[in-house]
PDB file of C-alpha atoms in Angstrom:
ATOM      1  CA  MET A 154      -0.033  -0.069   0.026  1.00 37.00           C
ATOM      2  CA  THR A 155       1.444   3.312  -0.868  1.00 35.00           C
ATOM      3  CA  SER A 156       1.738   6.173   1.719  1.00 35.00           C
ATOM      4  CA  ILE A 157      -0.953   8.174   0.003  1.00 31.00           C
ATOM      5  CA  THR A 158      -3.303   5.465   0.313  1.00 33.00           C
ATOM      6  CA  ARG A 159      -2.540   5.149   4.021  1.00 35.00           C
ATOM      7  CA  HIS A 160      -3.040   8.882   4.539  1.00 36.00           C
ATOM      8  CA  ALA A 161      -6.380   8.751   2.645  1.00 35.00           C
ATOM      9  CA  ARG A 162      -7.559   6.019   4.924  1.00 36.00           C
ATOM     10  CA  SER A 163      -6.536   7.738   7.974  1.00 36.00           C
ATOM     11  CA  GLY A 164      -7.748  11.263   6.916  1.00 38.00           C
ATOM     12  CA  ASN A 165      -4.437  12.914   7.361  1.00 39.00           C
ATOM     13  CA  THR A 166      -3.457  15.147   4.353  1.00 38.00           C
ATOM     14  CA  GLY A 167      -0.314  16.589   5.978  1.00 39.00           C
ATOM     15  CA  ALA A 168       1.134  19.801   4.901  1.00 38.00           C
ATOM     16  CA  GLY A 169       1.551  21.509   1.409  1.00 44.00           C
ATOM     17  CA  ASP A 170      -0.103  19.559  -1.627  1.00 49.00           C
ATOM     18  CA  PHE A 171      -0.288  16.142   0.002  1.00 50.00           C
ATOM     19  CA  ARG A 172      -3.335  14.238  -1.222  1.00 61.00           C
ATOM     20  CA  GLY A 173      -5.893  12.819   1.089  1.00 65.00           C
ATOM     21  CA  ALA A 174      -9.647  12.561   1.610  1.00 82.00           C
ATOM     22  CA  VAL A 175     -11.831  14.692  -0.532  1.00 91.00           C
ATOM     23  CA  ARG A 176     -12.518  17.920   1.684  1.00 92.00           C
ATOM     24  CA  VAL A 177     -15.790  19.012   0.146  1.00 95.00           C
ATOM     25  CA  PRO A 178     -19.190  17.383  -0.191  1.00 96.00           C
ATOM     26  CA  GLY A 179     -20.661  15.453  -3.133  1.00 94.00           C
ATOM     27  CA  ILE A 180     -23.330  17.105  -5.336  1.00 93.00           C
ATOM     28  CA  VAL A 181     -26.531  15.807  -4.160  1.00 94.00           C
ATOM     29  CA  ALA A 182     -29.998  17.515  -4.065  1.00 95.00           C
ATOM     30  CA  ALA A 183     -29.480  18.620  -0.365  1.00 96.00           C
ATOM     31  CA  PHE A 184     -26.465  20.426  -1.297  1.00 97.00           C
ATOM     32  CA  TRP A 185     -28.254  22.875  -3.671  1.00 96.00           C
ATOM     33  CA  ILE A 186     -30.838  23.326  -0.878  1.00 96.00           C
ATOM     34  CA  VAL A 187     -28.317  24.188   1.791  1.00 97.00           C
ATOM     35  CA  LYS A 188     -26.343  26.287  -0.674  1.00 96.00           C
ATOM     36  CA  GLY A 189     -29.431  28.272  -1.635  1.00 95.00           C
ATOM     37  CA  LEU A 190     -30.301  28.868   1.950  1.00 96.00           C
ATOM     38  CA  SER A 191     -26.831  30.068   2.755  1.00 95.00           C
ATOM     39  CA  THR A 192     -26.879  32.505  -0.051  1.00 93.00           C
ATOM     40  CA  ALA A 193     -29.982  33.962   1.312  1.00 95.00           C
ATOM     41  CA  LEU A 194     -28.743  33.773   4.898  1.00 96.00           C
ATOM     42  CA  GLY A 195     -25.563  35.735   3.767  1.00 93.00           C
ATOM     43  CA  GLU A 196     -27.778  38.611   2.300  1.00 92.00           C
ATOM     44  CA  GLY A 197     -30.190  38.783   5.463  1.00 94.00           C
ATOM     45  CA  ALA A 198     -27.436  38.553   8.058  1.00 95.00           C
ATOM     46  CA  SER A 199     -25.420  41.040   6.377  1.00 92.00           C
ATOM     47  CA  ASP A 200     -28.030  43.586   5.916  1.00 91.00           C
ATOM     48  CA  TYR A 201     -29.162  43.166   9.620  1.00 93.00           C
ATOM     49  CA  LEU A 202     -25.695  43.383  11.024  1.00 92.00           C
ATOM     50  CA  VAL A 203     -24.777  46.487   9.267  1.00 87.00           C
ATOM     51  CA  GLN A 204     -28.031  48.120  10.631  1.00 88.00           C
ATOM     52  CA  ALA A 205     -27.763  46.722  14.129  1.00 90.00           C
ATOM     53  CA  MET A 206     -24.213  48.116  14.763  1.00 89.00           C
ATOM     54  CA  VAL A 207     -21.672  50.453  13.141  1.00 87.00           C
ATOM     55  CA  PRO A 208     -21.254  49.287   9.606  1.00 83.00           C
ATOM     56  CA  GLN A 209     -17.419  49.410   9.919  1.00 84.00           C
ATOM     57  CA  LEU A 210     -17.581  47.172  13.101  1.00 88.00           C
ATOM     58  CA  ALA A 211     -19.935  44.808  11.095  1.00 89.00           C
ATOM     59  CA  VAL A 212     -17.521  44.429   8.434  1.00 88.00           C
ATOM     60  CA  VAL A 213     -14.587  43.871  10.596  1.00 90.00           C
ATOM     61  CA  LEU A 214     -16.564  41.175  12.635  1.00 93.00           C
ATOM     62  CA  GLY A 215     -17.784  39.523   9.402  1.00 92.00           C
ATOM     63  CA  PHE A 216     -14.232  39.249   8.175  1.00 93.00           C
ATOM     64  CA  ALA A 217     -12.906  37.964  11.531  1.00 95.00           C
ATOM     65  CA  ALA A 218     -15.733  35.199  11.417  1.00 95.00           C
ATOM     66  CA  PHE A 219     -14.976  34.519   7.935  1.00 94.00           C
ATOM     67  CA  LEU A 220     -11.186  33.874   8.830  1.00 96.00           C
ATOM     68  CA  VAL A 221     -12.145  31.787  11.800  1.00 97.00           C
ATOM     69  CA  ALA A 222     -14.427  29.591   9.737  1.00 97.00           C
ATOM     70  CA  LEU A 223     -11.887  29.075   7.148  1.00 96.00           C
ATOM     71  CA  VAL A 224      -9.168  27.983   9.833  1.00 96.00           C
ATOM     72  CA  VAL A 225     -11.647  25.508  11.442  1.00 97.00           C
ATOM     73  CA  GLN A 226     -12.362  24.147   7.780  1.00 96.00           C
ATOM     74  CA  PHE A 227      -8.805  23.709   6.986  1.00 95.00           C
ATOM     75  CA  ARG A 228      -7.897  22.021  10.063  1.00 94.00           C
ATOM     76  CA  GLN A 229     -10.275  19.236   9.144  1.00 92.00           C
ATOM     77  CA  ALA A 230      -8.503  16.231   7.187  1.00 88.00           C
ATOM     78  CA  ARG A 231     -11.842  15.450   5.278  1.00 92.00           C
ATOM     79  CA  TYR A 232     -15.196  16.690   4.654  1.00 95.00           C
ATOM     80  CA  TRP A 233     -17.450  17.347   7.739  1.00 96.00           C
ATOM     81  CA  ALA A 234     -20.739  18.945   7.158  1.00 97.00           C
ATOM     82  CA  TRP A 235     -20.794  21.176  10.134  1.00 97.00           C
ATOM     83  CA  THR A 236     -17.284  22.888   9.448  1.00 97.00           C
ATOM     84  CA  TYR A 237     -17.873  23.147   5.624  1.00 97.00           C
ATOM     85  CA  TRP A 238     -21.271  24.846   5.800  1.00 97.00           C
ATOM     86  CA  PHE A 239     -20.216  27.094   8.584  1.00 97.00           C
ATOM     87  CA  ALA A 240     -17.587  28.358   6.313  1.00 97.00           C
ATOM     88  CA  VAL A 241     -19.932  28.662   3.286  1.00 96.00           C
ATOM     89  CA  ALA A 242     -22.348  30.834   5.738  1.00 96.00           C
ATOM     90  CA  MET A 243     -19.552  33.082   6.810  1.00 95.00           C
ATOM     91  CA  VAL A 244     -18.264  33.395   3.119  1.00 92.00           C
ATOM     92  CA  GLY A 245     -21.931  34.460   2.389  1.00 91.00           C
ATOM     93  CA  ILE A 246     -22.132  37.148   4.992  1.00 93.00           C
ATOM     94  CA  PHE A 247     -18.659  38.568   4.326  1.00 89.00           C
ATOM     95  CA  GLY A 248     -18.992  38.175   0.572  1.00 83.00           C
ATOM     96  CA  THR A 249     -22.262  40.350   0.592  1.00 86.00           C
ATOM     97  CA  MET A 250     -20.565  42.876   3.008  1.00 86.00           C
ATOM     98  CA  ALA A 251     -17.563  43.138   0.478  1.00 79.00           C
ATOM     99  CA  ALA A 252     -19.720  43.708  -2.536  1.00 78.00           C
ATOM    100  CA  ASP A 253     -22.042  46.222  -0.574  1.00 78.00           C
ATOM    101  CA  VAL A 254     -18.843  48.186   0.538  1.00 77.00           C
ATOM    102  CA  MET A 255     -17.752  48.632  -3.013  1.00 77.00           C
ATOM    103  CA  HIS A 256     -21.075  50.215  -3.778  1.00 74.00           C
ATOM    104  CA  VAL A 257     -21.946  52.017  -0.753  1.00 73.00           C
ATOM    105  CA  ALA A 258     -18.623  53.317   0.540  1.00 71.00           C
ATOM    106  CA  LEU A 259     -16.776  53.561  -2.814  1.00 76.00           C
ATOM    107  CA  GLY A 260     -19.558  54.620  -4.921  1.00 81.00           C
ATOM    108  CA  VAL A 261     -18.884  51.904  -7.593  1.00 86.00           C
ATOM    109  CA  PRO A 262     -21.928  51.304  -9.793  1.00 89.00           C
ATOM    110  CA  TYR A 263     -23.518  47.800  -9.551  1.00 87.00           C
ATOM    111  CA  ALA A 264     -22.777  47.138 -13.274  1.00 89.00           C
ATOM    112  CA  LEU A 265     -19.064  47.929 -12.815  1.00 90.00           C
ATOM    113  CA  SER A 266     -18.682  45.836  -9.723  1.00 88.00           C
ATOM    114  CA  SER A 267     -20.499  43.061 -11.460  1.00 88.00           C
ATOM    115  CA  VAL A 268     -17.899  43.113 -14.080  1.00 91.00           C
ATOM    116  CA  LEU A 269     -14.926  43.529 -11.849  1.00 90.00           C
ATOM    117  CA  TYR A 270     -16.032  40.561  -9.701  1.00 89.00           C
ATOM    118  CA  THR A 271     -16.629  38.456 -12.928  1.00 92.00           C
ATOM    119  CA  VAL A 272     -13.029  39.268 -14.102  1.00 95.00           C
ATOM    120  CA  LEU A 273     -11.805  38.201 -10.514  1.00 93.00           C
ATOM    121  CA  LEU A 274     -13.686  34.974 -10.676  1.00 94.00           C
ATOM    122  CA  LEU A 275     -12.500  34.320 -14.109  1.00 95.00           C
ATOM    123  CA  ALA A 276      -8.910  34.987 -13.140  1.00 97.00           C
ATOM    124  CA  VAL A 277      -9.195  32.391 -10.108  1.00 96.00           C
ATOM    125  CA  PHE A 278     -10.730  29.897 -12.362  1.00 96.00           C
ATOM    126  CA  TRP A 279      -7.758  30.321 -14.719  1.00 97.00           C
ATOM    127  CA  LEU A 280      -5.134  30.136 -12.185  1.00 97.00           C
ATOM    128  CA  TRP A 281      -6.716  27.122 -10.622  1.00 96.00           C
ATOM    129  CA  ARG A 282      -7.057  25.406 -13.837  1.00 96.00           C
ATOM    130  CA  ARG A 283      -3.513  26.262 -14.882  1.00 96.00           C
ATOM    131  CA  THR A 284      -2.066  25.121 -11.652  1.00 96.00           C
ATOM    132  CA  GLU A 285      -4.016  21.973 -10.862  1.00 95.00           C
ATOM    133  CA  GLY A 286      -5.338  20.787 -14.301  1.00 94.00           C
ATOM    134  CA  THR A 287      -9.046  20.643 -13.156  1.00 93.00           C
ATOM    135  CA  LEU A 288     -11.961  22.521 -11.530  1.00 94.00           C
ATOM    136  CA  SER A 289     -13.819  19.446 -10.394  1.00 93.00           C
ATOM    137  CA  MET A 290     -15.382  19.363  -6.959  1.00 89.00           C
ATOM    138  CA  HIS A 291     -14.262  15.716  -6.899  1.00 90.00           C
ATOM    139  CA  SER A 292     -10.648  16.705  -6.970  1.00 92.00           C
ATOM    140  CA  ILE A 293     -10.552  18.845  -3.862  1.00 94.00           C
ATOM    141  CA  ASP A 294      -8.187  16.653  -1.836  1.00 92.00           C
ATOM    142  CA  SER A 295      -5.357  18.735  -0.825  1.00 92.00           C
ATOM    143  CA  PRO A 296      -4.978  22.072   1.177  1.00 92.00           C
ATOM    144  CA  ARG A 297      -3.828  23.861  -1.984  1.00 94.00           C
ATOM    145  CA  ARG A 298      -6.794  22.677  -4.140  1.00 95.00           C
ATOM    146  CA  GLU A 299      -9.076  23.667  -1.321  1.00 95.00           C
ATOM    147  CA  ALA A 300      -7.460  27.048  -1.108  1.00 95.00           C
ATOM    148  CA  PHE A 301      -8.508  27.641  -4.841  1.00 96.00           C
ATOM    149  CA  TYR A 302     -11.983  26.388  -4.111  1.00 96.00           C
ATOM    150  CA  TRP A 303     -12.533  28.795  -1.361  1.00 95.00           C
ATOM    151  CA  ALA A 304     -11.153  31.614  -3.320  1.00 94.00           C
ATOM    152  CA  THR A 305     -13.566  30.693  -5.897  1.00 93.00           C
ATOM    153  CA  VAL A 306     -16.407  30.544  -3.603  1.00 93.00           C
ATOM    154  CA  VAL A 307     -15.624  34.080  -2.264  1.00 90.00           C
ATOM    155  CA  ALA A 308     -15.472  35.422  -5.760  1.00 90.00           C
ATOM    156  CA  THR A 309     -18.902  33.852  -6.733  1.00 89.00           C
ATOM    157  CA  PHE A 310     -20.530  35.253  -3.677  1.00 86.00           C
ATOM    158  CA  ALA A 311     -19.405  38.837  -4.183  1.00 84.00           C
ATOM    159  CA  MET A 312     -20.031  38.480  -8.008  1.00 86.00           C
ATOM    160  CA  GLY A 313     -23.626  37.201  -7.358  1.00 85.00           C
ATOM    161  CA  THR A 314     -24.473  39.839  -4.757  1.00 84.00           C
ATOM    162  CA  ALA A 315     -23.403  42.619  -7.281  1.00 86.00           C
ATOM    163  CA  LEU A 316     -25.384  40.835  -9.962  1.00 89.00           C
ATOM    164  CA  GLY A 317     -28.529  40.511  -7.809  1.00 89.00           C
ATOM    165  CA  ASP A 318     -28.406  44.145  -6.930  1.00 89.00           C
ATOM    166  CA  PHE A 319     -27.721  45.271 -10.502  1.00 92.00           C
ATOM    167  CA  THR A 320     -30.957  43.457 -11.631  1.00 93.00           C
ATOM    168  CA  ALA A 321     -32.947  44.745  -8.624  1.00 92.00           C
ATOM    169  CA  PHE A 322     -31.926  48.325  -8.587  1.00 90.00           C
ATOM    170  CA  SER A 323     -30.030  49.239 -11.709  1.00 90.00           C
ATOM    171  CA  LEU A 324     -32.427  47.500 -13.896  1.00 93.00           C
ATOM    172  CA  HIS A 325     -35.430  48.361 -11.709  1.00 93.00           C
ATOM    173  CA  LEU A 326     -36.758  44.856 -11.812  1.00 95.00           C
ATOM    174  CA  GLY A 327     -37.341  44.625  -8.114  1.00 95.00           C
ATOM    175  CA  TYR A 328     -36.623  41.656  -5.927  1.00 96.00           C
ATOM    176  CA  PHE A 329     -39.028  38.995  -6.967  1.00 96.00           C
ATOM    177  CA  ALA A 330     -38.725  39.807 -10.614  1.00 96.00           C
ATOM    178  CA  SER A 331     -34.882  39.361 -10.249  1.00 96.00           C
ATOM    179  CA  ALA A 332     -35.482  36.024  -8.390  1.00 96.00           C
ATOM    180  CA  PHE A 333     -37.664  34.842 -11.328  1.00 96.00           C
ATOM    181  CA  VAL A 334     -34.908  35.885 -13.863  1.00 96.00           C
ATOM    182  CA  PHE A 335     -32.223  33.970 -11.915  1.00 96.00           C
ATOM    183  CA  ALA A 336     -34.593  30.906 -11.340  1.00 96.00           C
ATOM    184  CA  VAL A 337     -34.848  30.753 -15.174  1.00 97.00           C
ATOM    185  CA  LEU A 338     -31.229  31.151 -15.762  1.00 96.00           C
ATOM    186  CA  ILE A 339     -30.299  28.466 -13.576  1.00 96.00           C
ATOM    187  CA  LEU A 340     -32.329  26.081 -15.456  1.00 96.00           C
ATOM    188  CA  ILE A 341     -29.936  26.399 -18.462  1.00 97.00           C
ATOM    189  CA  PRO A 342     -26.923  24.669 -16.891  1.00 96.00           C
ATOM    190  CA  ALA A 343     -29.305  22.253 -15.128  1.00 94.00           C
ATOM    191  CA  THR A 344     -30.814  21.314 -18.427  1.00 95.00           C
ATOM    192  CA  GLY A 345     -27.583  21.349 -20.172  1.00 95.00           C
ATOM    193  CA  HIS A 346     -26.143  18.847 -17.660  1.00 94.00           C
ATOM    194  CA  ARG A 347     -29.043  16.486 -17.529  1.00 91.00           C
ATOM    195  CA  TRP A 348     -30.168  16.301 -21.186  1.00 94.00           C
ATOM    196  CA  LEU A 349     -27.576  17.746 -23.335  1.00 94.00           C
ATOM    197  CA  ARG A 350     -24.430  16.339 -21.805  1.00 92.00           C
ATOM    198  CA  TRP A 351     -22.662  19.671 -21.393  1.00 96.00           C
ATOM    199  CA  ASN A 352     -19.371  19.621 -19.465  1.00 95.00           C
ATOM    200  CA  PRO A 353     -20.414  18.825 -15.692  1.00 95.00           C
ATOM    201  CA  VAL A 354     -17.757  21.062 -14.240  1.00 95.00           C
ATOM    202  CA  PHE A 355     -18.910  24.146 -16.310  1.00 95.00           C
ATOM    203  CA  CYS A 356     -22.597  23.308 -15.431  1.00 96.00           C
ATOM    204  CA  PHE A 357     -21.832  23.010 -11.747  1.00 96.00           C
ATOM    205  CA  TRP A 358     -20.065  26.326 -11.409  1.00 95.00           C
ATOM    206  CA  ALA A 359     -22.584  28.155 -13.630  1.00 95.00           C
ATOM    207  CA  ALA A 360     -25.290  26.940 -11.414  1.00 95.00           C
ATOM    208  CA  TYR A 361     -23.317  27.753  -8.357  1.00 95.00           C
ATOM    209  CA  VAL A 362     -22.873  31.350  -9.195  1.00 91.00           C
ATOM    210  CA  ILE A 363     -26.468  31.819 -10.094  1.00 94.00           C
ATOM    211  CA  THR A 364     -27.775  30.566  -6.698  1.00 95.00           C
ATOM    212  CA  ARG A 365     -26.199  33.535  -5.055  1.00 91.00           C
ATOM    213  CA  PRO A 366     -28.374  36.367  -6.799  1.00 93.00           C
ATOM    214  CA  LEU A 367     -31.393  33.949  -6.716  1.00 95.00           C
ATOM    215  CA  GLY A 368     -30.984  33.491  -2.947  1.00 93.00           C
ATOM    216  CA  ALA A 369     -30.150  37.033  -2.172  1.00 91.00           C
ATOM    217  CA  SER A 370     -33.077  38.328  -4.144  1.00 93.00           C
ATOM    218  CA  ILE A 371     -35.598  36.084  -2.493  1.00 95.00           C
ATOM    219  CA  ALA A 372     -34.091  37.036   0.952  1.00 94.00           C
ATOM    220  CA  ASP A 373     -34.485  40.779   0.177  1.00 94.00           C
ATOM    221  CA  GLY A 374     -38.009  40.242  -1.167  1.00 95.00           C
ATOM    222  CA  LEU A 375     -39.062  38.602   2.084  1.00 97.00           C
ATOM    223  CA  ALA A 376     -37.344  41.030   4.326  1.00 96.00           C
ATOM    224  CA  LYS A 377     -37.523  44.451   2.831  1.00 95.00           C
ATOM    225  CA  PRO A 378     -40.359  46.784   3.522  1.00 96.00           C
ATOM    226  CA  ARG A 379     -43.338  46.881   1.178  1.00 94.00           C
ATOM    227  CA  SER A 380     -42.438  50.587   0.119  1.00 93.00           C
ATOM    228  CA  VAL A 381     -39.433  49.188  -1.905  1.00 91.00           C
ATOM    229  CA  GLY A 382     -41.042  45.972  -3.069  1.00 93.00           C
ATOM    230  CA  GLY A 383     -40.620  43.695  -0.358  1.00 95.00           C
ATOM    231  CA  LEU A 384     -42.983  41.784   2.088  1.00 97.00           C
ATOM    232  CA  GLY A 385     -41.658  43.521   5.014  1.00 97.00           C
ATOM    233  CA  LEU A 386     -40.828  40.644   7.422  1.00 97.00           C
ATOM    234  CA  GLY A 387     -37.645  42.151   8.397  1.00 97.00           C
ATOM    235  CA  ASP A 388     -33.973  41.213   7.967  1.00 96.00           C
ATOM    236  CA  GLY A 389     -33.721  39.814  11.508  1.00 96.00           C
ATOM    237  CA  PRO A 390     -36.694  37.328  11.409  1.00 97.00           C
ATOM    238  CA  VAL A 391     -35.816  36.227   7.981  1.00 97.00           C
ATOM    239  CA  THR A 392     -32.317  35.606   8.865  1.00 97.00           C
ATOM    240  CA  LEU A 393     -33.255  33.520  12.048  1.00 97.00           C
ATOM    241  CA  ALA A 394     -35.861  31.474   9.891  1.00 97.00           C
ATOM    242  CA  LEU A 395     -32.966  30.743   7.263  1.00 97.00           C
ATOM    243  CA  LEU A 396     -30.557  29.804  10.001  1.00 97.00           C
ATOM    244  CA  ALA A 397     -32.938  27.362  11.621  1.00 98.00           C
ATOM    245  CA  LEU A 398     -33.614  25.694   8.274  1.00 98.00           C
ATOM    246  CA  ILE A 399     -29.800  25.371   7.539  1.00 98.00           C
ATOM    247  CA  VAL A 400     -29.107  23.838  10.879  1.00 98.00           C
ATOM    248  CA  LEU A 401     -31.823  21.244  10.327  1.00 98.00           C
ATOM    249  CA  MET A 402     -30.393  20.638   6.922  1.00 98.00           C
ATOM    250  CA  VAL A 403     -26.746  20.298   7.934  1.00 98.00           C
ATOM    251  CA  ALA A 404     -27.798  18.179  10.847  1.00 98.00           C
ATOM    252  CA  TYR A 405     -29.561  15.732   8.347  1.00 97.00           C
ATOM    253  CA  LEU A 406     -26.348  15.771   6.203  1.00 97.00           C
ATOM    254  CA  ALA A 407     -24.210  15.068   9.175  1.00 97.00           C
ATOM    255  CA  VAL A 408     -26.163  12.140  10.312  1.00 97.00           C
ATOM    256  CA  THR A 409     -26.982  10.452   6.980  1.00 96.00           C
ATOM    257  CA  LYS A 410     -23.601  11.388   5.191  1.00 96.00           C
ATOM    258  CA  VAL A 411     -25.429  11.129   1.988  1.00 96.00           C
ATOM    259  CA  ASP A 412     -23.052  13.852   0.621  1.00 95.00           C
ATOM    260  CA  VAL A 413     -19.710  12.265   1.768  1.00 94.00           C
ATOM    261  CA  GLN A 414     -17.438  11.654  -1.321  1.00 89.00           C
ATOM    262  CA  ARG A 415     -15.713   8.249  -0.794  1.00 75.00           C
ATOM    263  CA  VAL A 416     -11.985   7.784  -1.470  1.00 61.00           C
ATOM    264  CA  ARG A 417     -11.191   5.718  -4.413  1.00 53.00           C
ATOM    265  CA  GLU A 418      -8.768   3.080  -3.606  1.00 45.00           C
ATOM    266  CA  PRO A 419      -6.274   2.165  -6.245  1.00 43.00           C
ATOM    267  CA  SER A 420      -6.775  -1.165  -8.020  1.00 39.00           C
ATOM    268  CA  ALA A 421      -4.634  -3.970  -6.478  1.00 39.00           C
ATOM    269  CA  ALA A 422      -1.679  -4.934  -8.749  1.00 38.00           C
ATOM    270  CA  PRO A 423      -0.754  -8.601  -9.120  1.00 39.00           C
ATOM    271  CA  GLU A 424       1.801  -9.791  -6.502  1.00 35.00           C
ATOM    272  CA  SER A 425       4.387 -10.530  -9.085  1.00 36.00           C
ATOM    273  CA  ALA A 426       4.248  -6.982 -10.294  1.00 34.00           C
ATOM    274  CA  ALA A 427       3.985  -5.382  -6.747  1.00 33.00           C
ATOM    275  CA  ALA A 428       6.959  -3.458  -5.566  1.00 32.00           C
ATOM    276  CA  PRO A 429       7.529  -1.784  -2.230  1.00 29.00           C
ATOM    277  CA  VAL A 430       6.833   1.850  -2.067  1.00 32.00           C
TER     278      VAL A 430
END
């Protein structure tokens, strides 16, 4: 047995680029449900926090929570539902704040920030693909690949936030019309993957990006006052409701482990051809 296989079984990835167990979940239906809820949570929690305290303090606390979540996640030797989704939730909150700061504090138009974050996302994809040779969720089995993965996730959240605000405000579609637009758009990669045999990696990341503005638009539609096109439920109550749903879903994943990707063992070589490694 090679040393890599031993580490994969024990769950120890070691330092640097050493390969081990897959560190992110498999793509099952529950993944998309929790992902959608987490995008909505990021929007609602971010809006609530910047109103409940000094905005600068909210951003600093959001960044600190984001760093803590990533440290906890990287300390895991393999995928664990609680730490992974905690990191996603914190990325959602901080990514929303980062996109909002660019518009509110720096005065960057939503159209321009959408373009800038799109360029950033494409740059991360290019560097990841050039370095690792793949963008597949099934290949996240080393700290370096996971670092590329989380950089991509942060960029998708920031880009998705800017896109959702662009359609809702710059294009004057409002929250629920924006949600409808993105709900239609997400059917394109879903259909392409299921029936047209499009590249699965492309379809996954396309859908992943679109879930962000879709979830954010729904959260804003539920929380914001009726005077601006929302239902007026409030950011706080919507955030708490979303958080409760996420906890229930993650508990289900942690117990059932339906989204755990299994490590593939190498095929056993004939004894005559085997050599000590």
